[in-house]
């Protein structure tokens, strides 16, 4: 029986990079995303990959994922990657509950519910959870109330779950990327010029003097979950060119 991995937000960027690695290793891979046509495009690049529409924390869509693993994967899951998410930038002045809720649904409520629902599957394999957090959950920047608090919360949940699930043999770790070249800023609605300005500004904050590539993050994700590390749990691995310690 093949090993099995579920990656939320696997239709682009970091999640897609992780999916590609495990797909090439012959794993059964299930990815989710919000946009069906993006999922279909990935499915045509990687024939046999499983795809499902899932808006983080939507409980009816969550049920479909759980049913799929139960029915098609014999209730077994080796790795759950809580990666799907988007960014919101905005001032404290004028903050509205909806923008907090949107970030908390994507980065806290969704991952918590999904991990909870997958526990019985992970128990069977003594599996792993990888949370994709952010350097914004470590180092403070203005205009990031909703996103930074959500990612900081996910950092803490990594440690809470690691302790809670250790007796079951399930390990839980996190990777905290710094500014990485994906479509995340465009998806957040920034125009090309603003994206360029943000990129230039972020580069100046990174001691290693370059933005990250998806491969940088995928390599470290694999270091945590790829099978060679078996005695590490509750760890947050910053992958940010030194940004979070600068
Ligand atoms: N890129 C960076 O600089 C950076 C830095 C630190 C942390 N991160 C984190 O890394 C993760 C992946 O981001 P990325 O840079 O790879 O971005 P990306 O290329 O935009 O990919 C994001 C993925 O997550 C899905 N997604 C977005 N919001 C979602 C939601 N509310 N519910 C369910 N799925 C959702 C997207 O699906 P659709 O496209 O269909 O919406 C897509 O598959 C995110 O959690 C992000 O916060 C990124």
Tab-separated table of C-alpha atoms and ligand atoms in Angstrom:
chain	number	residue	atom	x	y	z
A	1	UNK	CA	0.000	0.000	0.000
A	2	UNK	CA	1.377	3.432	-0.990
A	3	UNK	CA	2.043	6.123	1.599
A	4	UNK	CA	-0.553	8.867	1.617
A	5	UNK	CA	-0.303	12.652	1.979
A	6	UNK	CA	-2.972	15.370	2.094
A	7	UNK	CA	-1.824	18.902	1.288
A	8	UNK	CA	-4.232	21.818	1.608
A	9	UNK	CA	-3.541	24.607	-0.871
A	10	UNK	CA	-1.677	22.168	-3.100
A	11	UNK	CA	-2.762	23.807	-6.338
A	12	UNK	CA	0.033	26.393	-6.408
A	13	UNK	CA	3.164	27.757	-4.772
A	14	UNK	CA	4.600	25.988	-1.741
A	15	UNK	CA	1.837	23.390	-1.475
A	16	UNK	CA	2.226	22.405	-5.104
A	17	UNK	CA	5.995	22.102	-4.630
A	18	UNK	CA	5.498	19.705	-1.696
A	19	UNK	CA	2.898	17.766	-3.706
A	20	UNK	CA	5.308	17.367	-6.646
A	21	UNK	CA	8.007	15.912	-4.406
A	22	UNK	CA	5.776	13.241	-2.888
A	23	UNK	CA	4.058	12.519	-6.222
A	24	UNK	CA	7.460	11.787	-7.766
A	25	UNK	CA	8.240	9.485	-4.815
A	26	UNK	CA	5.174	7.410	-5.737
A	27	UNK	CA	2.960	8.503	-2.849
A	28	UNK	CA	-0.812	8.809	-3.097
A	29	UNK	CA	-1.357	12.578	-3.007
A	30	UNK	CA	-4.565	14.514	-2.320
A	31	UNK	CA	-4.417	18.275	-2.794
A	32	UNK	CA	-7.052	20.894	-2.125
A	33	UNK	CA	-7.593	24.428	-3.358
A	34	UNK	CA	-10.458	26.867	-3.765
A	35	UNK	CA	-10.277	27.251	-7.534
A	36	UNK	CA	-11.354	24.165	-9.500
A	37	UNK	CA	-9.622	25.124	-12.740
A	38	UNK	CA	-6.271	25.449	-10.937
A	39	UNK	CA	-6.791	22.001	-9.414
A	40	UNK	CA	-7.654	20.583	-12.845
A	41	UNK	CA	-4.460	22.090	-14.292
A	42	UNK	CA	-2.362	20.375	-11.605
A	43	UNK	CA	-4.213	17.101	-12.196
A	44	UNK	CA	-3.254	17.214	-15.863
A	45	UNK	CA	0.405	17.855	-14.942
A	46	UNK	CA	0.398	15.001	-12.401
A	47	UNK	CA	-1.934	12.267	-13.674
A	48	UNK	CA	-3.400	10.232	-10.839
A	49	UNK	CA	-3.143	12.967	-8.220
A	50	UNK	CA	-6.388	13.433	-6.283
A	51	UNK	CA	-7.888	16.921	-6.062
A	52	UNK	CA	-10.719	18.411	-4.050
A	53	UNK	CA	-12.204	21.888	-3.662
A	54	UNK	CA	-11.883	23.035	-0.059
A	55	UNK	CA	-12.324	26.506	1.392
A	56	UNK	CA	-10.582	26.365	4.733
A	57	UNK	CA	-12.985	25.609	7.595
A	58	UNK	CA	-16.002	24.955	5.323
A	59	UNK	CA	-17.462	22.018	7.225
A	60	UNK	CA	-19.399	20.464	4.332
A	61	UNK	CA	-16.254	20.384	2.176
A	62	UNK	CA	-14.310	19.032	5.154
A	63	UNK	CA	-16.688	16.066	5.325
A	64	UNK	CA	-15.876	15.198	1.695
A	65	UNK	CA	-12.159	15.075	2.461
A	66	UNK	CA	-12.708	12.856	5.483
A	67	UNK	CA	-15.051	10.548	3.538
A	68	UNK	CA	-12.501	10.290	0.730
A	69	UNK	CA	-9.711	9.205	3.086
A	70	UNK	CA	-12.021	6.781	4.863
A	71	UNK	CA	-13.392	5.193	1.675
A	72	UNK	CA	-10.565	5.463	-0.875
A	73	UNK	CA	-7.498	5.325	1.359
A	74	UNK	CA	-8.767	2.714	3.871
A	75	UNK	CA	-8.833	5.360	6.584
A	76	UNK	CA	-5.060	5.826	6.463
A	77	UNK	CA	-3.074	9.058	6.208
A	78	UNK	CA	0.702	9.347	6.691
A	79	UNK	CA	1.119	13.119	6.451
A	80	UNK	CA	-1.253	16.071	6.701
A	81	UNK	CA	0.167	19.399	5.492
A	82	UNK	CA	-1.857	22.405	6.654
A	83	UNK	CA	-0.594	24.806	4.006
A	84	UNK	CA	-3.572	26.466	2.287
A	85	UNK	CA	-3.929	30.137	3.054
A	86	UNK	CA	-3.773	33.683	1.851
A	87	UNK	CA	-2.501	36.951	3.201
A	88	UNK	CA	-4.289	40.104	4.337
A	89	UNK	CA	-2.544	43.387	5.011
A	90	UNK	CA	-4.364	46.181	6.800
A	91	UNK	CA	-4.119	48.809	9.519
A	92	UNK	CA	-5.397	48.383	13.058
A	93	UNK	CA	-7.276	51.621	12.546
A	94	UNK	CA	-10.519	50.602	10.859
A	95	UNK	CA	-10.051	46.876	11.478
A	96	UNK	CA	-13.242	44.856	11.011
A	97	UNK	CA	-14.211	41.517	12.515
A	98	UNK	CA	-14.631	39.984	9.067
A	99	UNK	CA	-10.971	40.396	8.153
A	100	UNK	CA	-9.924	38.782	11.444
A	101	UNK	CA	-12.395	35.948	10.921
A	102	UNK	CA	-11.222	35.366	7.362
A	103	UNK	CA	-7.598	34.944	8.504
A	104	UNK	CA	-8.524	32.854	11.530
A	105	UNK	CA	-10.714	30.580	9.406
A	106	UNK	CA	-7.891	30.052	6.904
A	107	UNK	CA	-4.971	29.649	9.305
A	108	UNK	CA	-6.427	28.536	12.656
A	109	UNK	CA	-9.978	27.196	12.494
A	110	UNK	CA	-9.525	25.279	9.229
A	111	UNK	CA	-6.240	23.594	10.194
A	112	UNK	CA	-7.583	22.785	13.680
A	113	UNK	CA	-10.785	21.174	12.397
A	114	UNK	CA	-9.020	19.298	9.605
A	115	UNK	CA	-6.310	17.986	11.933
A	116	UNK	CA	-8.924	16.956	14.465
A	117	UNK	CA	-10.934	15.078	11.824
A	118	UNK	CA	-7.790	13.359	10.473
A	119	UNK	CA	-6.592	12.126	13.862
A	120	UNK	CA	-8.071	8.654	13.572
A	121	UNK	CA	-6.321	8.244	10.169
A	122	UNK	CA	-2.979	9.546	11.460
A	123	UNK	CA	-3.220	7.310	14.534
A	124	UNK	CA	-3.251	4.226	12.295
A	125	UNK	CA	0.010	5.199	10.584
A	126	UNK	CA	1.671	7.020	13.514
A	127	UNK	CA	1.721	9.854	11.011
A	128	UNK	CA	2.789	13.450	10.919
A	129	UNK	CA	1.345	16.948	10.653
A	130	UNK	CA	3.227	19.831	9.046
A	131	UNK	CA	1.868	23.345	9.555
A	132	UNK	CA	3.016	26.000	7.089
A	133	UNK	CA	3.148	29.171	9.176
A	134	UNK	CA	5.152	32.333	8.422
A	135	UNK	CA	7.984	34.569	9.563
A	136	UNK	CA	5.096	36.986	10.235
A	137	UNK	CA	4.135	34.683	13.095
A	138	UNK	CA	7.589	35.200	14.661
A	139	UNK	CA	8.657	38.765	13.931
A	140	UNK	CA	6.328	41.761	14.231
A	141	UNK	CA	5.561	44.036	11.298
A	142	UNK	CA	2.956	46.797	11.212
A	143	UNK	CA	-0.280	46.393	9.220
A	144	UNK	CA	-0.485	42.649	9.825
A	145	UNK	CA	-2.876	42.306	12.794
A	146	UNK	CA	-5.017	39.549	11.294
A	147	UNK	CA	-2.370	37.575	9.368
A	148	UNK	CA	0.398	37.784	11.982
A	149	UNK	CA	-1.861	36.816	14.879
A	150	UNK	CA	-3.241	33.890	12.871
A	151	UNK	CA	0.226	32.580	11.978
A	152	UNK	CA	1.557	33.125	15.521
A	153	UNK	CA	-1.421	31.126	16.728
A	154	UNK	CA	-0.598	28.303	14.319
A	155	UNK	CA	2.980	28.297	15.629
A	156	UNK	CA	1.624	27.746	19.136
A	157	UNK	CA	-0.854	25.103	17.978
A	158	UNK	CA	2.096	23.187	16.521
A	159	UNK	CA	3.570	22.885	20.002
A	160	UNK	CA	0.245	22.174	21.692
A	161	UNK	CA	-0.604	19.403	19.220
A	162	UNK	CA	2.925	17.985	19.368
A	163	UNK	CA	2.545	17.423	23.108
A	164	UNK	CA	-1.038	16.236	22.899
A	165	UNK	CA	-0.396	13.767	20.087
A	166	UNK	CA	3.035	12.447	21.122
A	167	UNK	CA	1.461	9.635	23.175
A	168	UNK	CA	-0.218	8.478	19.958
A	169	UNK	CA	3.089	8.480	18.079
A	170	UNK	CA	1.966	11.381	15.873
A	171	UNK	CA	4.573	14.098	15.300
A	172	UNK	CA	3.692	17.724	14.577
A	173	UNK	CA	6.129	20.282	13.185
A	174	UNK	CA	5.963	23.613	11.384
A	175	UNK	CA	7.845	25.493	8.749
A	176	UNK	CA	7.828	29.281	8.781
A	177	UNK	CA	8.656	30.673	5.336
A	178	UNK	CA	9.815	34.211	4.802
A	179	UNK	CA	8.991	36.127	1.602
A	180	UNK	CA	8.852	33.441	-1.090
A	181	UNK	CA	8.237	33.831	-4.799
A	182	UNK	CA	4.708	32.510	-5.292
A	183	UNK	CA	1.477	34.092	-6.475
A	184	UNK	CA	0.341	34.931	-2.927
A	185	UNK	CA	0.526	38.732	-3.256
A	186	UNK	CA	-1.240	38.735	-6.602
A	187	UNK	CA	-3.912	36.462	-5.139
A	188	UNK	CA	-4.346	39.052	-2.373
A	189	UNK	CA	-5.289	41.590	-5.035
A	190	UNK	CA	-2.086	43.651	-5.327
A	191	UNK	CA	-1.272	44.993	-8.804
A	192	UNK	CA	2.066	44.213	-10.479
A	193	UNK	CA	3.671	47.521	-9.508
A	194	UNK	CA	2.727	47.140	-5.827
A	195	UNK	CA	3.960	43.539	-5.830
A	196	UNK	CA	7.318	44.773	-7.199
A	197	UNK	CA	7.550	47.422	-4.475
A	198	UNK	CA	6.705	44.933	-1.720
A	199	UNK	CA	9.293	42.474	-3.120
A	200	UNK	CA	12.000	45.154	-3.155
A	201	UNK	CA	11.167	46.246	0.378
A	202	UNK	CA	11.126	42.649	1.692
A	203	UNK	CA	14.442	41.803	0.022
A	204	UNK	CA	16.042	44.640	1.968
A	205	UNK	CA	14.905	43.006	5.231
A	206	UNK	CA	16.476	39.621	4.469
A	207	UNK	CA	20.055	39.129	5.738
A	208	UNK	CA	20.843	36.598	2.972
A	209	UNK	CA	19.779	39.329	0.535
A	210	UNK	CA	17.365	37.393	-1.629
A	211	UNK	CA	13.744	36.329	-1.550
A	212	UNK	CA	12.985	32.647	-1.183
A	213	UNK	CA	12.064	30.253	-3.944
A	214	UNK	CA	9.486	27.515	-3.541
A	215	UNK	CA	12.355	24.973	-3.686
A	216	UNK	CA	13.946	26.555	-0.580
A	217	UNK	CA	10.793	25.951	1.414
A	218	UNK	CA	10.095	22.508	-0.053
A	219	UNK	CA	13.635	21.306	0.844
A	220	UNK	CA	13.132	22.247	4.487
A	221	UNK	CA	9.635	20.799	4.544
A	222	UNK	CA	11.064	17.509	3.279
A	223	UNK	CA	13.803	17.681	5.917
A	224	UNK	CA	11.048	17.733	8.543
A	225	UNK	CA	8.553	15.256	7.090
A	226	UNK	CA	10.520	13.261	4.521
A	227	UNK	CA	11.120	10.293	6.796
A	228	UNK	CA	14.759	10.738	7.862
A	229	UNK	CA	13.784	12.799	10.907
A	230	UNK	CA	11.967	10.560	13.345
A	231	UNK	CA	12.612	12.054	16.785
A	232	UNK	CA	11.642	15.675	16.164
A	233	UNK	CA	8.303	17.097	17.172
A	234	UNK	CA	6.985	20.525	18.141
A	235	UNK	CA	9.664	22.267	16.087
A	236	UNK	CA	9.232	25.474	14.118
A	237	UNK	CA	11.756	25.719	11.279
A	238	UNK	CA	12.194	29.302	10.054
A	239	UNK	CA	13.038	29.318	6.348
A	240	UNK	CA	13.511	32.965	5.632
A	241	UNK	CA	17.114	33.917	4.841
A	242	UNK	CA	17.490	35.104	8.436
A	243	UNK	CA	14.629	37.584	8.287
A	244	UNK	CA	12.993	36.576	11.545
A	245	UNK	CA	16.198	37.053	13.566
A	246	UNK	CA	17.244	40.341	11.975
B	1	LIG	N1	4.767	33.102	-0.321
B	1	LIG	C1	5.166	33.649	0.815
B	1	LIG	O1	5.883	34.668	0.809
B	1	LIG	C2	4.762	33.044	2.133
B	1	LIG	C3	5.471	33.432	3.284
B	1	LIG	C4	5.113	32.890	4.507
B	1	LIG	C5	4.085	31.984	4.606
B	1	LIG	N2	3.407	31.621	3.472
B	1	LIG	C6	2.302	30.672	3.649
B	1	LIG	O2	2.492	29.562	2.771
B	1	LIG	C7	1.221	28.992	2.457
B	1	LIG	C8	1.141	28.793	0.954
B	1	LIG	O3	1.223	30.059	0.320
B	1	LIG	P1	1.835	30.275	-1.142
B	1	LIG	O4	2.806	31.378	-1.026
B	1	LIG	O5	2.242	28.994	-1.723
B	1	LIG	O6	0.557	30.904	-1.871
B	1	LIG	P2	-0.222	30.526	-3.217
B	1	LIG	O7	0.697	30.185	-4.311
B	1	LIG	O8	-1.196	31.640	-3.392
B	1	LIG	O9	-1.001	29.180	-2.832
B	1	LIG	C9	-1.969	29.197	-1.826
B	1	LIG	C10	-2.762	27.922	-1.883
B	1	LIG	O10	-3.690	27.914	-0.786
B	1	LIG	C11	-5.034	27.909	-1.281
B	1	LIG	N3	-5.807	28.805	-0.421
B	1	LIG	C12	-5.662	30.128	-0.247
B	1	LIG	N4	-6.535	30.579	0.664
B	1	LIG	C13	-7.252	29.517	1.060
B	1	LIG	C14	-8.308	29.343	1.955
B	1	LIG	N5	-8.825	30.343	2.664
B	1	LIG	N6	-8.822	28.101	2.135
B	1	LIG	C15	-8.331	27.067	1.442
B	1	LIG	N7	-7.333	27.157	0.566
B	1	LIG	C16	-6.796	28.382	0.378
B	1	LIG	C17	-4.926	28.409	-2.714
B	1	LIG	O11	-6.016	27.942	-3.489
B	1	LIG	P3	-6.666	28.916	-4.621
B	1	LIG	O12	-5.534	29.449	-5.429
B	1	LIG	O13	-7.588	28.018	-5.359
B	1	LIG	O14	-7.355	29.999	-3.850
B	1	LIG	C18	-3.602	27.788	-3.152
B	1	LIG	O15	-3.768	26.423	-3.445
B	1	LIG	C19	0.158	29.944	3.011
B	1	LIG	O16	-0.340	29.433	4.236
B	1	LIG	C20	0.943	31.222	3.258
B	1	LIG	O17	0.377	32.000	4.291
B	1	LIG	C21	3.727	32.122	2.244
